[in-house]
Short mmCIF file of C-alpha atoms and ligand atoms in Angstrom, two decimals:
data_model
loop_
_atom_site.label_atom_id
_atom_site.label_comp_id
_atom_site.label_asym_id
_atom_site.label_seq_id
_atom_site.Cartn_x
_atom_site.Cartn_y
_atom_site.Cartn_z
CA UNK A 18 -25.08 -3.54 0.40
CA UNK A 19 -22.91 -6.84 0.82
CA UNK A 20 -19.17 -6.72 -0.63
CA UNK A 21 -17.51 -5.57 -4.16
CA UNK A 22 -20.30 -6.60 -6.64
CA UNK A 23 -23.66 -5.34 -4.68
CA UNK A 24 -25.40 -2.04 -6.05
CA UNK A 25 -26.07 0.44 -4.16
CA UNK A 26 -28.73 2.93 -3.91
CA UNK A 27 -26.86 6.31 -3.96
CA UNK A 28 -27.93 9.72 -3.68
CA UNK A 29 -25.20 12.46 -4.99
CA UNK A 30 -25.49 15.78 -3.61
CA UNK A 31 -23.44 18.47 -5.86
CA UNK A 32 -22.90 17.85 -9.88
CA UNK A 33 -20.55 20.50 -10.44
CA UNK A 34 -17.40 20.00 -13.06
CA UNK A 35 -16.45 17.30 -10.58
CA UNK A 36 -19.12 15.87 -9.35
CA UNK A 37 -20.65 15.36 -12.85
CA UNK A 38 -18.31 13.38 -13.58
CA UNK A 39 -18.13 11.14 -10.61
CA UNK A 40 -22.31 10.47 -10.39
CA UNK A 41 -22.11 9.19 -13.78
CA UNK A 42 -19.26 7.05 -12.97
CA UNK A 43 -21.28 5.77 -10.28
CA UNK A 44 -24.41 5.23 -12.83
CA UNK A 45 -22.29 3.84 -15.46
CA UNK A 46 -21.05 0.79 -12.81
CA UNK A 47 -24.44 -0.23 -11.83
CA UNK A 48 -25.26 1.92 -8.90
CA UNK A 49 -29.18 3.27 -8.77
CA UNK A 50 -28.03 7.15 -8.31
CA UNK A 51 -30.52 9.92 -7.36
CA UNK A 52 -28.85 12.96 -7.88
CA UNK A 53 -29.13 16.99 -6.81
CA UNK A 54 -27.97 19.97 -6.98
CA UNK A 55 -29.34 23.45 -7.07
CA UNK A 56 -28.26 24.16 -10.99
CA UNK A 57 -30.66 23.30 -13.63
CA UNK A 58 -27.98 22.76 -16.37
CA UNK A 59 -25.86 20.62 -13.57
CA UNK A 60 -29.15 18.34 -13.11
CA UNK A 61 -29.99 17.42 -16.81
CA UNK A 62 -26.44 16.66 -17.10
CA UNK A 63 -26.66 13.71 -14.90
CA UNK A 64 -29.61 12.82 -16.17
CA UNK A 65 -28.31 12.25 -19.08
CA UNK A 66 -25.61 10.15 -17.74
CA UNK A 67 -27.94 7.69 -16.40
CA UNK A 68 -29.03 9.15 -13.24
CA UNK A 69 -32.15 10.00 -11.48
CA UNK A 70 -32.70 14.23 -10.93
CA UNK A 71 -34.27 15.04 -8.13
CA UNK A 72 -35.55 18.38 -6.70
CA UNK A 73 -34.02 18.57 -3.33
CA UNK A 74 -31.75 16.90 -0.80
CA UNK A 75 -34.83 15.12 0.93
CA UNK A 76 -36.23 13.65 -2.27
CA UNK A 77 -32.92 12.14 -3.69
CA UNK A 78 -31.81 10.72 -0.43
CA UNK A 79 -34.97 8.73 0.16
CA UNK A 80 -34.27 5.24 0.33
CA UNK A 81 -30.59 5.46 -0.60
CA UNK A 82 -28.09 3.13 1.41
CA UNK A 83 -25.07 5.83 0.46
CA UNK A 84 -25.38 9.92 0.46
CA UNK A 85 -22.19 11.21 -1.61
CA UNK A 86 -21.19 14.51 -1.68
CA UNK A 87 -19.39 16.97 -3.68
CA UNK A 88 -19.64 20.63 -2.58
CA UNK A 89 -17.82 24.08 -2.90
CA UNK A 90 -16.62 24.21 0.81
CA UNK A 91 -17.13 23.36 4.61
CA UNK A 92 -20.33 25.87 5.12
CA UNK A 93 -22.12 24.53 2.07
CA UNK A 94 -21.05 20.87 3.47
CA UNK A 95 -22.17 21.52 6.69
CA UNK A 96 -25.37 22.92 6.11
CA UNK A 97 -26.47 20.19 3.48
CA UNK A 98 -25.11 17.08 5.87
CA UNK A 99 -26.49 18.71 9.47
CA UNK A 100 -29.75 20.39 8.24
CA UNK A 101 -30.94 18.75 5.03
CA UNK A 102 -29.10 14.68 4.81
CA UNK A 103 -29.32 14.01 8.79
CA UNK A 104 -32.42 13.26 10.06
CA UNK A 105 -33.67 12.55 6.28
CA UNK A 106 -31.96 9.62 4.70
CA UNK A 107 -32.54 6.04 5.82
CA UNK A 108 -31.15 5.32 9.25
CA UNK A 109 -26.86 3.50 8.74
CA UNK A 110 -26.95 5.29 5.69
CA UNK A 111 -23.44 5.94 4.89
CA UNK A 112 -21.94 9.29 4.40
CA UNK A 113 -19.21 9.76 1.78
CA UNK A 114 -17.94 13.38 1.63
CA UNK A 115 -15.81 13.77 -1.39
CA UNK A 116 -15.06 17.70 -0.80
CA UNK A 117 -12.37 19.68 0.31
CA UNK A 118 -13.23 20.92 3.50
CA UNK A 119 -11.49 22.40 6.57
CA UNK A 120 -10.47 19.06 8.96
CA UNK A 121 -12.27 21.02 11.60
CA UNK A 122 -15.36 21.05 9.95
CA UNK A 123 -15.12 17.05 8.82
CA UNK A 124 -14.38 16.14 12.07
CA UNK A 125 -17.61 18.14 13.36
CA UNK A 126 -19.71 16.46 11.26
CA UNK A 127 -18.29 12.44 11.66
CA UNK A 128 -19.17 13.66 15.31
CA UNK A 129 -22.77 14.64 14.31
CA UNK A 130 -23.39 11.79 11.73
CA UNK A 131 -22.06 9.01 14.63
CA UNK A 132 -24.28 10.65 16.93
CA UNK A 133 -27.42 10.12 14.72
CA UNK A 134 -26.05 6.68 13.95
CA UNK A 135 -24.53 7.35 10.36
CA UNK A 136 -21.31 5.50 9.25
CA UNK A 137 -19.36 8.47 7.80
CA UNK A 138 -15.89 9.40 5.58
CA UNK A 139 -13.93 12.17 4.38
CA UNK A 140 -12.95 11.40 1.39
CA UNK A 141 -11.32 13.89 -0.38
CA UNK A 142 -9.81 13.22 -4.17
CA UNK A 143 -6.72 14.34 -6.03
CA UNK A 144 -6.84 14.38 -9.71
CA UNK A 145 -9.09 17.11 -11.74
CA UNK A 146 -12.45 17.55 -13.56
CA UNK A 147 -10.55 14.51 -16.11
CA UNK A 148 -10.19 12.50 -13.82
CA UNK A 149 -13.53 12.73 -12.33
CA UNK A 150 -14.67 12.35 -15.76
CA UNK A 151 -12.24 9.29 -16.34
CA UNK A 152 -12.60 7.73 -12.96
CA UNK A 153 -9.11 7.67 -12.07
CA UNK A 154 -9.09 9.88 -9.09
CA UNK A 155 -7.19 9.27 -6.28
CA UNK A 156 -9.14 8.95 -2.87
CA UNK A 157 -7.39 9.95 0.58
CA UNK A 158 -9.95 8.62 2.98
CA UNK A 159 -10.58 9.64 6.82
CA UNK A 160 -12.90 7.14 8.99
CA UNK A 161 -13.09 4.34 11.74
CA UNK A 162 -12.03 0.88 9.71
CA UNK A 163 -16.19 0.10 9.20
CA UNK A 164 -16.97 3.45 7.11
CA UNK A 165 -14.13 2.87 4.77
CA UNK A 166 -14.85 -0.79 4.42
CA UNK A 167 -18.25 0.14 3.38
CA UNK A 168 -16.97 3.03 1.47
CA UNK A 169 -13.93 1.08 -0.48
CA UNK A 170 -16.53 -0.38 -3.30
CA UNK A 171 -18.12 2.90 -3.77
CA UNK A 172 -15.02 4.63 -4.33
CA UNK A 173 -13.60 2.49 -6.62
CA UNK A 174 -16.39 2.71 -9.07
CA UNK A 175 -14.91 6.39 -9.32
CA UNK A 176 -11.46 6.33 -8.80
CA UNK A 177 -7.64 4.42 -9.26
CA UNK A 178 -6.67 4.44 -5.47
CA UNK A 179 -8.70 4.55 -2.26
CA UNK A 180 -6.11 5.03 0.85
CA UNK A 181 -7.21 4.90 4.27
CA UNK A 182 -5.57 8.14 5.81
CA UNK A 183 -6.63 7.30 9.07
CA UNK A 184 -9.12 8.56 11.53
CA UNK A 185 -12.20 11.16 10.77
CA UNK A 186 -10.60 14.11 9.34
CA UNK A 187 -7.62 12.44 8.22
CA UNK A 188 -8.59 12.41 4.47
CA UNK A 189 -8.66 16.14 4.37
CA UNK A 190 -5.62 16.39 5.94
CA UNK A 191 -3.62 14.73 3.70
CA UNK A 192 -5.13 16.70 0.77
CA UNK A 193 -4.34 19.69 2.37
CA UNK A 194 -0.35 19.08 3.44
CA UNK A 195 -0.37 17.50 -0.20
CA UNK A 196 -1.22 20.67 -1.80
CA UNK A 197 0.53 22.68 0.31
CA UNK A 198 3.24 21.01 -0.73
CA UNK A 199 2.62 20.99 -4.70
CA UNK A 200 1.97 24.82 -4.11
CA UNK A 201 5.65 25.37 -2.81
CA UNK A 202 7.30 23.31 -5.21
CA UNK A 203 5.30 24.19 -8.48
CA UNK A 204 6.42 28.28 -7.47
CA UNK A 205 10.15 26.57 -6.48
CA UNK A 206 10.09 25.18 -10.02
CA UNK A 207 8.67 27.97 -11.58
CA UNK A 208 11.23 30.02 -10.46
CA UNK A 209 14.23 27.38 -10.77
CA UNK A 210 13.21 27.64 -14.59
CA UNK A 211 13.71 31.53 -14.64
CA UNK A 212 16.79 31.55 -12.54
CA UNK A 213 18.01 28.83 -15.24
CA UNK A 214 17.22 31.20 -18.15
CA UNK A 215 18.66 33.98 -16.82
CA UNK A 216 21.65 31.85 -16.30
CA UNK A 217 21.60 31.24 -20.24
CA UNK A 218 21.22 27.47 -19.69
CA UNK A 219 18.95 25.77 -22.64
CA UNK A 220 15.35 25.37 -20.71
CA UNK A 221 14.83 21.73 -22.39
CA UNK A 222 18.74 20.42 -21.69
CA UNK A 223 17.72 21.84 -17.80
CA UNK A 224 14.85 20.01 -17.35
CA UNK A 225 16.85 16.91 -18.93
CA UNK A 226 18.90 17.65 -16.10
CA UNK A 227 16.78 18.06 -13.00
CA UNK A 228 14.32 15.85 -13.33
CA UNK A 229 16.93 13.24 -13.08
CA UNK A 230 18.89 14.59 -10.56
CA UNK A 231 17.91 15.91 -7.14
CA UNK A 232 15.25 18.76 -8.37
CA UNK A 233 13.05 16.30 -9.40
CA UNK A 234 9.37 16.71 -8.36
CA UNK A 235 5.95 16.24 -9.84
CA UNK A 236 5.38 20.00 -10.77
CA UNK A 237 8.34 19.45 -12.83
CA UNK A 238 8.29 15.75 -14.71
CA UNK A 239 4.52 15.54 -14.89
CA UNK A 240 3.01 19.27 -14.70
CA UNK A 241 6.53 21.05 -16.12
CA UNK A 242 5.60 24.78 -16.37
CA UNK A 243 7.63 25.65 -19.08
CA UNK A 244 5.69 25.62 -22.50
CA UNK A 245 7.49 23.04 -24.96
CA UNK A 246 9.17 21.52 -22.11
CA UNK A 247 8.89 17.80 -20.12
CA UNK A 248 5.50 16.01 -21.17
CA UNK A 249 2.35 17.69 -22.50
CA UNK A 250 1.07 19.95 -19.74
CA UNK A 251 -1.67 23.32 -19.82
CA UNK A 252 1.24 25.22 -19.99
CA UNK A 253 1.60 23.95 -23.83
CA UNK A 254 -2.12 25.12 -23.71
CA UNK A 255 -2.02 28.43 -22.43
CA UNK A 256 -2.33 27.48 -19.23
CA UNK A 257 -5.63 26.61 -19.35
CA UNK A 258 -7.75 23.88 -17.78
CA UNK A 259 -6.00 21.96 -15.38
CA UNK A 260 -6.01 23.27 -12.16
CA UNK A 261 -7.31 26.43 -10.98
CA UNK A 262 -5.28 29.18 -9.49
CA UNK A 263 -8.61 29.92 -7.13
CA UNK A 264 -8.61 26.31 -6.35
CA UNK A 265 -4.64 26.43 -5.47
CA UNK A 266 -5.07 29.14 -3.12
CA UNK A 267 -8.54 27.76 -1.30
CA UNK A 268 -6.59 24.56 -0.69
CA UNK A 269 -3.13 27.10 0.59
CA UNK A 270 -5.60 28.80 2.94
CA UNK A 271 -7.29 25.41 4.46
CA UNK A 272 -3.82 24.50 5.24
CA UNK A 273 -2.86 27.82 6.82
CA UNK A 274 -5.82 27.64 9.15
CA UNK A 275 -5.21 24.09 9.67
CA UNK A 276 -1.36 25.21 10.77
CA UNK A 277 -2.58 27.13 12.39
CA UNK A 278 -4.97 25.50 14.94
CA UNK A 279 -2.08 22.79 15.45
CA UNK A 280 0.59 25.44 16.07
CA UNK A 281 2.78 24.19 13.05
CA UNK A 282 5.24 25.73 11.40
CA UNK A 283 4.82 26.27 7.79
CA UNK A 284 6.92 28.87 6.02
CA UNK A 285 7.14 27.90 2.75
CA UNK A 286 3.39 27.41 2.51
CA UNK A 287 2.84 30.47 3.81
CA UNK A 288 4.64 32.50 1.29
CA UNK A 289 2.93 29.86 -1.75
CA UNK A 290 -0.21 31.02 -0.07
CA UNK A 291 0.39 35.08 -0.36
CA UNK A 292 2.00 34.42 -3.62
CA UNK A 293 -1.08 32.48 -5.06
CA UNK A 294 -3.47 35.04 -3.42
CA UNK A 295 -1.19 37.97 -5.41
CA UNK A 296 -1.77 36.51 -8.20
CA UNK A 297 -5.58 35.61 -8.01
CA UNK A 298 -6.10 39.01 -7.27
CA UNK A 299 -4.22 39.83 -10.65
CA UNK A 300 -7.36 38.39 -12.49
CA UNK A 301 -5.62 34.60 -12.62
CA UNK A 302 -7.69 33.25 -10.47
CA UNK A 303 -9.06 30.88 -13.60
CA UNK A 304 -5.90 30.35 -15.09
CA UNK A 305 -3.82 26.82 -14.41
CA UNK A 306 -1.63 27.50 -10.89
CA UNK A 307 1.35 26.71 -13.38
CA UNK A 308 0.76 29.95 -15.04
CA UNK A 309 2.35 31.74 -11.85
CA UNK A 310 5.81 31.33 -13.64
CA UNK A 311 4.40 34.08 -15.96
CA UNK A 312 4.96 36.37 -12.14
CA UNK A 313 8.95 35.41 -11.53
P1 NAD B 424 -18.17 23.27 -8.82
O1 NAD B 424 -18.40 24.66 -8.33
O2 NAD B 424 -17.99 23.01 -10.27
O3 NAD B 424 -19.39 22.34 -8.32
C1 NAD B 424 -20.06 22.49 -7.10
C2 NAD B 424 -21.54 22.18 -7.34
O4 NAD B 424 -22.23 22.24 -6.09
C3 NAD B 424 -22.23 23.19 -8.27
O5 NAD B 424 -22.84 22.51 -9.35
C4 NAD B 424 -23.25 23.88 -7.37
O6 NAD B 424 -24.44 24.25 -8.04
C5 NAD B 424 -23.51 22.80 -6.33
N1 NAD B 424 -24.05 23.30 -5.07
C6 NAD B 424 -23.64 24.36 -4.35
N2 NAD B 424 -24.36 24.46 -3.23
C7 NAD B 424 -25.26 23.45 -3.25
C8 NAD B 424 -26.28 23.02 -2.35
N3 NAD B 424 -26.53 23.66 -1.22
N4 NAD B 424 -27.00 21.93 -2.70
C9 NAD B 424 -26.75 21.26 -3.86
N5 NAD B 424 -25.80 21.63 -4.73
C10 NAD B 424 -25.06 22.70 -4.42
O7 NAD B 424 -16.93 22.72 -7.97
P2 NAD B 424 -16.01 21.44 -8.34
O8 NAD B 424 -14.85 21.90 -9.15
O9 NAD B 424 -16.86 20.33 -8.82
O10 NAD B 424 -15.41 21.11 -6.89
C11 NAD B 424 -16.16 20.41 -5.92
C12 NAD B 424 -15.26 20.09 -4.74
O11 NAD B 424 -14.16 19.32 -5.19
C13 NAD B 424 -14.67 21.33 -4.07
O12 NAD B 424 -14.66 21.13 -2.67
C14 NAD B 424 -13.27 21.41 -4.65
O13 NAD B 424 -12.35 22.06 -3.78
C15 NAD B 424 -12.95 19.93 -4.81
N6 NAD B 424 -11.93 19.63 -5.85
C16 NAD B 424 -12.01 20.20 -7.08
C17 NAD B 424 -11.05 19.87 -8.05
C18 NAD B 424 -11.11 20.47 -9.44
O14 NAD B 424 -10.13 20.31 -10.19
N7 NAD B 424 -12.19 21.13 -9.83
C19 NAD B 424 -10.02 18.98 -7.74
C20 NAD B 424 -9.98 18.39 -6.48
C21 NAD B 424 -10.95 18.72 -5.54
#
């Protein structure tokens, strides 16, 4: 695999809603993509997006110069890259994690994958199941200068912006103070919106308001909560699709149990956390996180 324009021989490991997606984004640019995952449904999916199924981790990373993958969480990572991917695929086969994972766990395994003389990444995305669809995801990438290099082309075939983070574990980091931080300010705007009502201020000459003055954020102009408010968001659609409340909160507690390993400080993370976990726990859990306005 030499520069931009080479294909690449790529096995995906996980077609889930996101994953789908991004292996036949990966298909549809040229790449030769072997792909598995333990669902039936998940597998003729891709198939029918121009990849190859396979019927385990060994047989779809044979021969492959990259091993994607696109997992529920750090255990299921884990156990795929250490036990199933290592010691299976091609030696210098490059390892592209796209899940969100603990930075504990990704930094584990770039010390495993070195050690058996894999190039590897973190490479969590931001942007949902559209935008894996789409292929304008947004990349935050953790690995020495070589791995992302390598990485950059593959990427790109699936996404708008690849950013090297920085070292191994770096990727997930970012994606995990980044949604710690759209957790506290979508329930700060959630509840800036109630306050306002209460108030008796007009909830469409507000938001006229604050997202040109100081208030402004992303959970307001581009994901406003309010139903007939700011751009087309789930809110206008019941709050459904978008992003998960389940999903908001499994991000809120990788960044509370990265906190706390470092020792930080993180108050107002810490209360989006417990107030995301309330509200899962309320049967939400599949709702959009903006639906948490419904709470205040
Ligand atoms: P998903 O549950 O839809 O997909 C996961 C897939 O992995 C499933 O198809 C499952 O069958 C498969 N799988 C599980 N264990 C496996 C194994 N051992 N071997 C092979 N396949 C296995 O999840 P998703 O929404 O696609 O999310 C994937 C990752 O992306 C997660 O880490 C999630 O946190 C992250 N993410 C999701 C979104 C989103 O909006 N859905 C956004 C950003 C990041």
């Amino acid at each position: 695999m030499t520069g931009e324009a080479a294909m690449a021989a790529i096995a995906f490991i996980g077609l889930g809603n996101m994953g789908g997606g991004m292996a036949a984004n990966l298909a549809k640019a040229g790449h030769a993509v072997r792909a598995f995952d333990l669902s039936a449904p998940a597998l003729a999916a891709a198939q029918d997006a121009g990849c190859t199924p396979c019927s385990t981790v060994a047989d779809a990373v044979t021969g492959a110069d990259v091993v994607v993958t696109m997992l529920p969480n750090g255990a299921i990572v884990g156990d795929v890259i250490e036990n199933q991917v290592i010691g299976t695929a091609p030696a210098g086969a490059l390892l592209i994690d796209c899940s969100t994972i603990d930075v504990a766990t990704a930094r584990r395994l770039a010390e495993v994958a070195s050690a058996a003389g894999h190039p590897i990444v973190d490479a969590p995305v931001s942007g949902g199941i559209a935008a894996a669809r789409g292929g304008t995801l947004t990349f935050m990438v953790g690995g020495t200068d070589q791995a992302f290099a390598a990485a950059q082309p593959i990427l790109a075939a699936m996404g708008k912006a690849v950013i090297h983070a920085g070292a191994d574990g770096a990727g997930q980091a970012a994606k995990i103070c980044n949604n710690m931080l759209l957790g506290a300010t979508m329930v700060a705007t959630c509840e800036s919106f109630r306050l306002a009502e209460r108030l008796g201020l007009d909830l469409q000459t507000f938001y006229d308001i604050a997202s040109k003055a100081s208030g402004q954020s992303w959970s307001m102009t581009s994901y406003c909560p309010v139903p007939g408010v700011g751009p087309q968001t789930p809110a206008d659609n019941g709050y459904q699709g978008g992003f998960a409340t389940a999903l908001m909160l499994k991000d809120l507690r990788l960044a509370m149990g990265a906190a706390q390993e470092a020792g930080a400080p993180v108050p107002m993370g810490h209360l989006a956390e417990k107030l995301y976990a309330a509200f899962a726990a309320d049967g939400h859990a599949d709702r959009d996180f903006s639906a948490i306005i419904k709470t205040l």
